[in-house]
Structure formats: C-alpha cells, structure tokens
Amino acid sequence: SQTIHQWPATLVQPVGSPLSLECTVEGTSNPNLYWYRQAAGRGLQLLFYSVGIGQISSEVPQNLSASRPQDRQFILSSKKLLLSDSGFYLCVYRGTPYNEQFFGPGTRLTVL
Amino acid sequence: AQKITQTQPGMFVQEKEAVTLDCTYDTSDQSYGLFWYKQPSSGEMIFLIYQGSYDEQNATEGRYSLNFQKARKSANLVISASQLGDSAMYFCAMREGGGSNYKLTFGKGTLLTVNP
C-alpha cells in the first residue's frame, strides 16, 4: 500500500525566512503528486501538481515554488516567507482506480 | 464562480440521528467524480466516499451514502446514526479532467458537531 510522509509536522518561521517542506511517497512509482494549502477557516487550495520528475504545474501565482527532484519526492519551497503563507500544507498522492487523492499527515506552518 | 459550494458552514446533530451535508457543483465536463472527505481536529484528511458522474446508483459506504442528483448538480452526503466521533470538518470535492489535466477542487467545508 502507498504511504505518504511529510516533514516537518509543524514549523514556526519568521517573516522573510526561507522554507523547505518535503514530501515522500512509498509503495508506488511515478505518482501524480500535489501540494495543497489549507488556510484557517478555509477550504483546500491547490498550489502545485507534478506528473513526473522535473514536471511542475503551478495553479496560482504566489510566493512559493515546488520541485520534483526524484520520482517519489516533492518539495515545496520559498525564498522569503510572508505572513499570508501560514497554513496547513498537505501533500497528496493520486490513487487508483477512482482517482481519489490520498493525503499526507500535513505540515502546520506558522509565519510570525 | 465557485466550482464546489457547501452552503452550511456548521451543522449540529444529535447522536444516533441522521444528518445531510449539502454540496452543489458546477462543471461542463461529462466525465467527473465527486468525493467527500472528513477532517478531524488532528488535521488528517480521510476519504469517505466517491461517486462517478456515470454511476447510476448512489454510492454507499457503511453509514455514509451520497445522494447524487445529476440534473441538480448536487452530491449531498448523508450520515446515518451519527456518532460522537463523526464530529469533524467535511469537505466535498470534484475531480475534473484526466492525466496531466486531472484537477481536484474542494469546497470550503462544513463543520459537523454531534451532540450526546
């Protein structure tokens, strides 16, 4: 079965500092991977998705970037965090046969 | 325009009673899918149920059923015999496209509180 890991679980960072969130997937190859952000009191917003190594699609213009250096690794980054980057970040793997999305445990980011 | 609309920010239900969480969607695709997820206070997202646009019967999974009304573009979640552990945020989501164009759009959620 597939397993999704996210690191770190929680993070408190000052405004202007860099960010790197890591997501790794086990038990599958060439997965479609997604980064979502859930801001307080709001739904989930799709940030990036990747269908393979080096392939990144961005959904909304923002202060963040994503990279897919390995087949089962997906990284979310920022050079300078903003207060508005605070939220709950979820890495997601697209499953079969219903194309449902399996969520990682999430990273709770607080920017102060 | 919103693709997924959940009009109930919060709902209350008595333990052991049934509750319906509303979801309407907007798409021009012929092939799409509808999901419901549960998010407890711990933050994890738990897949509950799926309905494909071509499925003729309403999906059911244990105490969860999806009331799919295609003409009305609604996909309401029905939870029967509510339990205290059902208290959580519930998100409706829609899948559109396929392959590299696959997208999943979420509603803003409904916070369900089950009272003893």
mmCIF file of C-alpha atoms in Angstrom:
data_model
loop_
_atom_site.group_PDB
_atom_site.id
_atom_site.type_symbol
_atom_site.label_atom_id
_atom_site.label_comp_id
_atom_site.label_asym_id
_atom_site.label_seq_id
_atom_site.Cartn_x
_atom_site.Cartn_y
_atom_site.Cartn_z
ATOM 1 C CA SER A 1 0.000 0.000 0.000
ATOM 2 C CA GLN A 2 1.034 3.571 -0.532
ATOM 3 C CA THR A 3 2.375 5.726 2.292
ATOM 4 C CA ILE A 4 2.940 9.455 2.235
ATOM 5 C CA HIS A 5 5.400 11.141 4.562
ATOM 6 C CA GLN A 6 5.675 14.841 5.228
ATOM 7 C CA TRP A 7 8.406 16.621 7.091
ATOM 8 C CA PRO A 8 8.345 18.586 9.335
ATOM 9 C CA ALA A 9 5.000 18.164 11.092
ATOM 10 C CA THR A 10 4.983 21.696 12.475
ATOM 11 C CA LEU A 11 7.080 24.742 11.749
ATOM 12 C CA VAL A 12 7.267 28.281 13.084
ATOM 13 C CA GLN A 13 9.242 30.667 10.928
ATOM 14 C CA PRO A 14 9.842 34.433 10.912
ATOM 15 C CA VAL A 15 8.720 36.581 8.013
ATOM 16 C CA GLY A 16 11.401 36.734 5.348
ATOM 17 C CA SER A 17 12.974 33.395 6.185
ATOM 18 C CA PRO A 18 13.267 30.551 3.645
ATOM 19 C CA LEU A 19 11.104 27.448 3.609
ATOM 20 C CA SER A 20 11.506 23.845 2.550
ATOM 21 C CA LEU A 21 8.789 21.256 3.083
ATOM 22 C CA GLU A 22 9.396 17.709 1.996
ATOM 23 C CA CYS A 23 7.004 15.030 0.856
ATOM 24 C CA THR A 24 7.979 11.448 0.044
ATOM 25 C CA VAL A 25 5.824 8.592 -1.170
ATOM 26 C CA GLU A 26 6.367 4.867 -0.688
ATOM 27 C CA GLY A 27 4.810 1.898 -2.400
ATOM 28 C CA THR A 28 4.306 3.315 -5.852
ATOM 29 C CA SER A 29 6.231 4.588 -8.824
ATOM 30 C CA ASN A 30 5.704 7.658 -10.985
ATOM 31 C CA PRO A 31 2.907 9.019 -8.799
ATOM 32 C CA ASN A 32 0.990 12.198 -9.514
ATOM 33 C CA LEU A 33 1.710 14.444 -6.561
ATOM 34 C CA TYR A 34 0.011 17.605 -5.364
ATOM 35 C CA TRP A 35 0.606 20.356 -2.832
ATOM 36 C CA TYR A 36 -2.473 21.885 -1.204
ATOM 37 C CA ARG A 37 -2.712 24.653 1.369
ATOM 38 C CA GLN A 38 -5.497 24.982 3.871
ATOM 39 C CA ALA A 39 -5.673 28.423 5.479
ATOM 40 C CA ALA A 40 -7.501 28.824 8.781
ATOM 41 C CA GLY A 41 -11.255 28.588 8.289
ATOM 42 C CA ARG A 42 -10.960 27.993 4.563
ATOM 43 C CA GLY A 43 -11.040 25.094 2.172
ATOM 44 C CA LEU A 44 -8.131 23.498 0.396
ATOM 45 C CA GLN A 45 -6.357 25.383 -2.342
ATOM 46 C CA LEU A 46 -4.310 23.524 -4.941
ATOM 47 C CA LEU A 47 -0.858 25.089 -5.192
ATOM 48 C CA PHE A 48 1.205 22.794 -7.406
ATOM 49 C CA TYR A 49 0.997 19.434 -9.056
ATOM 50 C CA SER A 50 3.550 17.184 -10.684
ATOM 51 C CA VAL A 51 3.122 14.248 -13.049
ATOM 52 C CA GLY A 52 6.805 13.313 -13.059
ATOM 53 C CA ILE A 53 10.397 14.239 -12.276
ATOM 54 C CA GLY A 54 11.097 17.864 -13.088
ATOM 55 C CA GLN A 55 7.486 18.493 -14.158
ATOM 56 C CA ILE A 56 5.730 21.138 -12.096
ATOM 57 C CA SER A 57 2.492 22.957 -12.783
ATOM 58 C CA SER A 58 1.517 25.972 -10.743
ATOM 59 C CA GLU A 59 -2.117 26.744 -10.061
ATOM 60 C CA VAL A 60 -1.864 30.214 -8.569
ATOM 61 C CA PRO A 61 0.819 32.892 -8.633
ATOM 62 C CA GLN A 62 2.368 33.167 -5.219
ATOM 63 C CA ASN A 63 5.429 33.346 -3.093
ATOM 64 C CA LEU A 64 6.066 29.614 -3.261
ATOM 65 C CA SER A 65 7.742 27.193 -5.646
ATOM 66 C CA ALA A 66 7.853 23.419 -5.975
ATOM 67 C CA SER A 67 10.327 20.888 -7.264
ATOM 68 C CA ARG A 68 10.299 17.167 -8.061
ATOM 69 C CA PRO A 69 13.950 16.065 -7.869
ATOM 70 C CA GLN A 70 13.120 12.364 -7.599
ATOM 71 C CA ASP A 71 10.213 10.176 -8.640
ATOM 72 C CA ARG A 72 8.802 9.905 -5.129
ATOM 73 C CA GLN A 73 9.915 13.218 -3.681
ATOM 74 C CA PHE A 74 8.057 16.507 -3.891
ATOM 75 C CA ILE A 75 9.387 19.681 -2.278
ATOM 76 C CA LEU A 76 7.671 22.974 -1.529
ATOM 77 C CA SER A 77 9.917 25.985 -1.085
ATOM 78 C CA SER A 78 10.033 29.697 -0.558
ATOM 79 C CA LYS A 79 12.942 32.137 -0.555
ATOM 80 C CA LYS A 80 11.175 34.637 1.720
ATOM 81 C CA LEU A 81 8.090 33.743 3.712
ATOM 82 C CA LEU A 82 5.138 36.096 4.077
ATOM 83 C CA LEU A 83 2.589 36.193 6.883
ATOM 84 C CA SER A 84 -0.009 35.003 4.383
ATOM 85 C CA ASP A 85 1.957 31.795 3.830
ATOM 86 C CA SER A 86 0.771 30.479 7.202
ATOM 87 C CA GLY A 87 -1.445 27.448 6.908
ATOM 88 C CA PHE A 88 -1.687 23.705 6.812
ATOM 89 C CA TYR A 89 0.208 22.210 3.865
ATOM 90 C CA LEU A 90 -0.848 18.864 2.550
ATOM 91 C CA CYS A 91 0.995 16.642 0.118
ATOM 92 C CA VAL A 92 -1.300 14.402 -1.831
ATOM 93 C CA TYR A 93 -0.931 11.312 -3.987
ATOM 94 C CA ARG A 94 -3.463 10.455 -6.631
ATOM 95 C CA GLY A 95 -4.701 6.904 -6.280
ATOM 96 C CA THR A 96 -6.452 4.341 -8.407
ATOM 97 C CA PRO A 97 -8.973 3.194 -9.521
ATOM 98 C CA TYR A 98 -11.199 6.075 -8.531
ATOM 99 C CA ASN A 99 -8.533 8.737 -8.838
ATOM 100 C CA GLU A 100 -9.134 9.618 -5.225
ATOM 101 C CA GLN A 101 -6.435 11.576 -3.548
ATOM 102 C CA PHE A 102 -4.590 10.215 -0.524
ATOM 103 C CA PHE A 103 -3.344 12.862 1.847
ATOM 104 C CA GLY A 104 -0.155 13.019 3.839
ATOM 105 C CA PRO A 105 -0.267 13.981 7.519
ATOM 106 C CA GLY A 106 0.379 17.640 6.724
ATOM 107 C CA THR A 107 2.723 20.371 7.894
ATOM 108 C CA ARG A 108 1.358 23.176 10.011
ATOM 109 C CA LEU A 109 3.286 26.338 9.164
ATOM 110 C CA THR A 110 3.072 29.498 11.240
ATOM 111 C CA VAL A 111 4.799 32.595 9.951
ATOM 112 C CA LEU A 112 5.346 35.267 12.601
ATOM 113 C CA ALA B 1 -17.821 31.185 -9.921
ATOM 114 C CA GLN B 2 -17.212 28.542 -7.313
ATOM 115 C CA LYS B 3 -16.971 25.012 -8.616
ATOM 116 C CA ILE B 4 -17.933 23.419 -5.318
ATOM 117 C CA THR B 5 -20.382 25.067 -2.944
ATOM 118 C CA GLN B 6 -21.034 23.919 0.586
ATOM 119 C CA THR B 7 -23.662 26.250 1.963
ATOM 120 C CA GLN B 8 -23.581 25.029 5.566
ATOM 121 C CA PRO B 9 -20.579 26.398 7.480
ATOM 122 C CA GLY B 10 -21.719 24.460 10.536
ATOM 123 C CA MET B 11 -24.225 21.742 11.365
ATOM 124 C CA PHE B 12 -25.412 20.199 14.617
ATOM 125 C CA VAL B 13 -26.964 16.766 15.011
ATOM 126 C CA GLN B 14 -27.986 14.606 17.934
ATOM 127 C CA GLU B 15 -26.183 11.335 18.426
ATOM 128 C CA LYS B 16 -27.863 8.418 16.620
ATOM 129 C CA GLU B 17 -29.763 10.719 14.248
ATOM 130 C CA ALA B 18 -29.101 11.087 10.525
ATOM 131 C CA VAL B 19 -27.653 14.248 9.002
ATOM 132 C CA THR B 20 -27.307 15.542 5.448
ATOM 133 C CA LEU B 21 -24.422 17.745 4.396
ATOM 134 C CA ASP B 22 -25.083 19.721 1.239
ATOM 135 C CA CYS B 23 -22.821 20.041 -1.772
ATOM 136 C CA THR B 24 -23.514 21.538 -5.187
ATOM 137 C CA TYR B 25 -21.047 21.642 -8.040
ATOM 138 C CA ASP B 26 -20.505 23.333 -11.353
ATOM 139 C CA THR B 27 -18.800 21.735 -14.331
ATOM 140 C CA SER B 28 -19.190 21.483 -18.088
ATOM 141 C CA ASP B 29 -17.369 18.149 -18.233
ATOM 142 C CA GLN B 30 -19.358 14.999 -18.978
ATOM 143 C CA SER B 31 -16.949 12.833 -17.009
ATOM 144 C CA TYR B 32 -16.214 13.888 -13.466
ATOM 145 C CA GLY B 33 -16.165 12.489 -9.967
ATOM 146 C CA LEU B 34 -17.340 13.658 -6.590
ATOM 147 C CA PHE B 35 -15.689 12.906 -3.259
ATOM 148 C CA TRP B 36 -16.337 13.501 0.374
ATOM 149 C CA TYR B 37 -13.520 13.779 2.887
ATOM 150 C CA LYS B 38 -13.570 14.009 6.665
ATOM 151 C CA GLN B 39 -11.026 16.110 8.539
ATOM 152 C CA PRO B 40 -10.930 15.623 12.331
ATOM 153 C CA SER B 41 -9.268 18.182 14.569
ATOM 154 C CA SER B 42 -5.977 16.300 14.133
ATOM 155 C CA GLY B 43 -5.852 17.618 10.561
ATOM 156 C CA GLU B 44 -5.656 14.363 8.638
ATOM 157 C CA MET B 45 -7.896 14.035 5.597
ATOM 158 C CA ILE B 46 -9.902 10.832 5.463
ATOM 159 C CA PHE B 47 -11.505 9.663 2.216
ATOM 160 C CA LEU B 48 -15.129 8.702 2.798
ATOM 161 C CA ILE B 49 -16.966 8.084 -0.443
ATOM 162 C CA TYR B 50 -16.805 8.524 -4.211
ATOM 163 C CA GLN B 51 -19.428 8.980 -6.919
ATOM 164 C CA GLY B 52 -18.628 8.913 -10.624
ATOM 165 C CA SER B 53 -20.689 11.017 -12.992
ATOM 166 C CA TYR B 54 -21.721 7.924 -14.944
ATOM 167 C CA ASP B 55 -22.639 5.861 -11.898
ATOM 168 C CA GLU B 56 -26.362 5.223 -11.975
ATOM 169 C CA GLN B 57 -26.689 4.220 -8.356
ATOM 170 C CA ASN B 58 -25.904 6.352 -5.352
ATOM 171 C CA ALA B 59 -22.649 5.386 -3.662
ATOM 172 C CA THR B 60 -22.765 3.906 -0.177
ATOM 173 C CA GLU B 61 -20.013 3.081 2.297
ATOM 174 C CA GLY B 62 -21.216 1.837 5.640
ATOM 175 C CA ARG B 63 -23.034 4.687 7.382
ATOM 176 C CA TYR B 64 -22.176 7.088 4.565
ATOM 177 C CA SER B 65 -24.251 7.499 1.440
ATOM 178 C CA LEU B 66 -24.062 10.035 -1.330
ATOM 179 C CA ASN B 67 -27.340 11.453 -2.632
ATOM 180 C CA PHE B 68 -26.354 12.164 -6.229
ATOM 181 C CA GLN B 69 -28.786 14.302 -8.229
ATOM 182 C CA LYS B 70 -27.075 14.918 -11.535
ATOM 183 C CA ALA B 71 -29.647 17.254 -13.045
ATOM 184 C CA ARG B 72 -29.486 19.465 -9.968
ATOM 185 C CA LYS B 73 -25.708 19.122 -9.783
ATOM 186 C CA SER B 74 -25.845 18.148 -6.161
ATOM 187 C CA ALA B 75 -23.945 15.478 -4.243
ATOM 188 C CA ASN B 76 -25.107 15.559 -0.654
ATOM 189 C CA LEU B 77 -23.521 13.354 1.982
ATOM 190 C CA VAL B 78 -25.864 11.501 4.314
ATOM 191 C CA ILE B 79 -24.518 10.141 7.564
ATOM 192 C CA SER B 80 -26.866 7.739 9.278
ATOM 193 C CA ALA B 81 -26.869 7.000 13.011
ATOM 194 C CA SER B 82 -24.428 9.789 13.898
ATOM 195 C CA GLN B 83 -21.702 9.039 16.405
ATOM 196 C CA LEU B 84 -19.698 11.408 18.579
ATOM 197 C CA GLY B 85 -16.627 10.525 16.530
ATOM 198 C CA ASP B 86 -18.300 11.946 13.445
ATOM 199 C CA SER B 87 -17.673 15.464 14.737
ATOM 200 C CA ALA B 88 -15.263 16.943 12.207
ATOM 201 C CA MET B 89 -14.953 19.140 9.126
ATOM 202 C CA TYR B 90 -16.387 17.594 5.996
ATOM 203 C CA PHE B 91 -15.222 18.570 2.535
ATOM 204 C CA CYS B 92 -16.907 17.940 -0.782
ATOM 205 C CA ALA B 93 -14.568 17.764 -3.774
ATOM 206 C CA MET B 94 -14.882 17.349 -7.525
ATOM 207 C CA ARG B 95 -12.500 15.686 -9.935
ATOM 208 C CA GLU B 96 -12.287 17.070 -13.462
ATOM 209 C CA GLY B 97 -10.049 16.152 -16.323
ATOM 210 C CA GLY B 98 -7.618 13.278 -16.530
ATOM 211 C CA GLY B 99 -3.951 12.539 -16.965
ATOM 212 C CA SER B 100 -1.862 15.658 -16.553
ATOM 213 C CA ASN B 101 -5.045 17.737 -16.564
ATOM 214 C CA TYR B 102 -6.517 15.990 -13.547
ATOM 215 C CA LYS B 103 -7.769 18.519 -11.005
ATOM 216 C CA LEU B 104 -9.483 18.154 -7.672
ATOM 217 C CA THR B 105 -11.368 21.187 -6.373
ATOM 218 C CA PHE B 106 -12.597 21.409 -2.791
ATOM 219 C CA GLY B 107 -15.472 23.231 -1.171
ATOM 220 C CA LYS B 108 -14.929 25.325 1.945
ATOM 221 C CA GLY B 109 -16.230 22.624 4.210
ATOM 222 C CA THR B 110 -18.949 22.040 6.789
ATOM 223 C CA LEU B 111 -18.146 21.685 10.478
ATOM 224 C CA LEU B 112 -20.324 18.928 11.905
ATOM 225 C CA THR B 113 -20.867 18.710 15.630
ATOM 226 C CA VAL B 114 -22.549 15.631 17.066
ATOM 227 C CA ASN B 115 -24.203 16.267 20.410
ATOM 228 C CA PRO B 116 -24.628 13.498 23.013
#
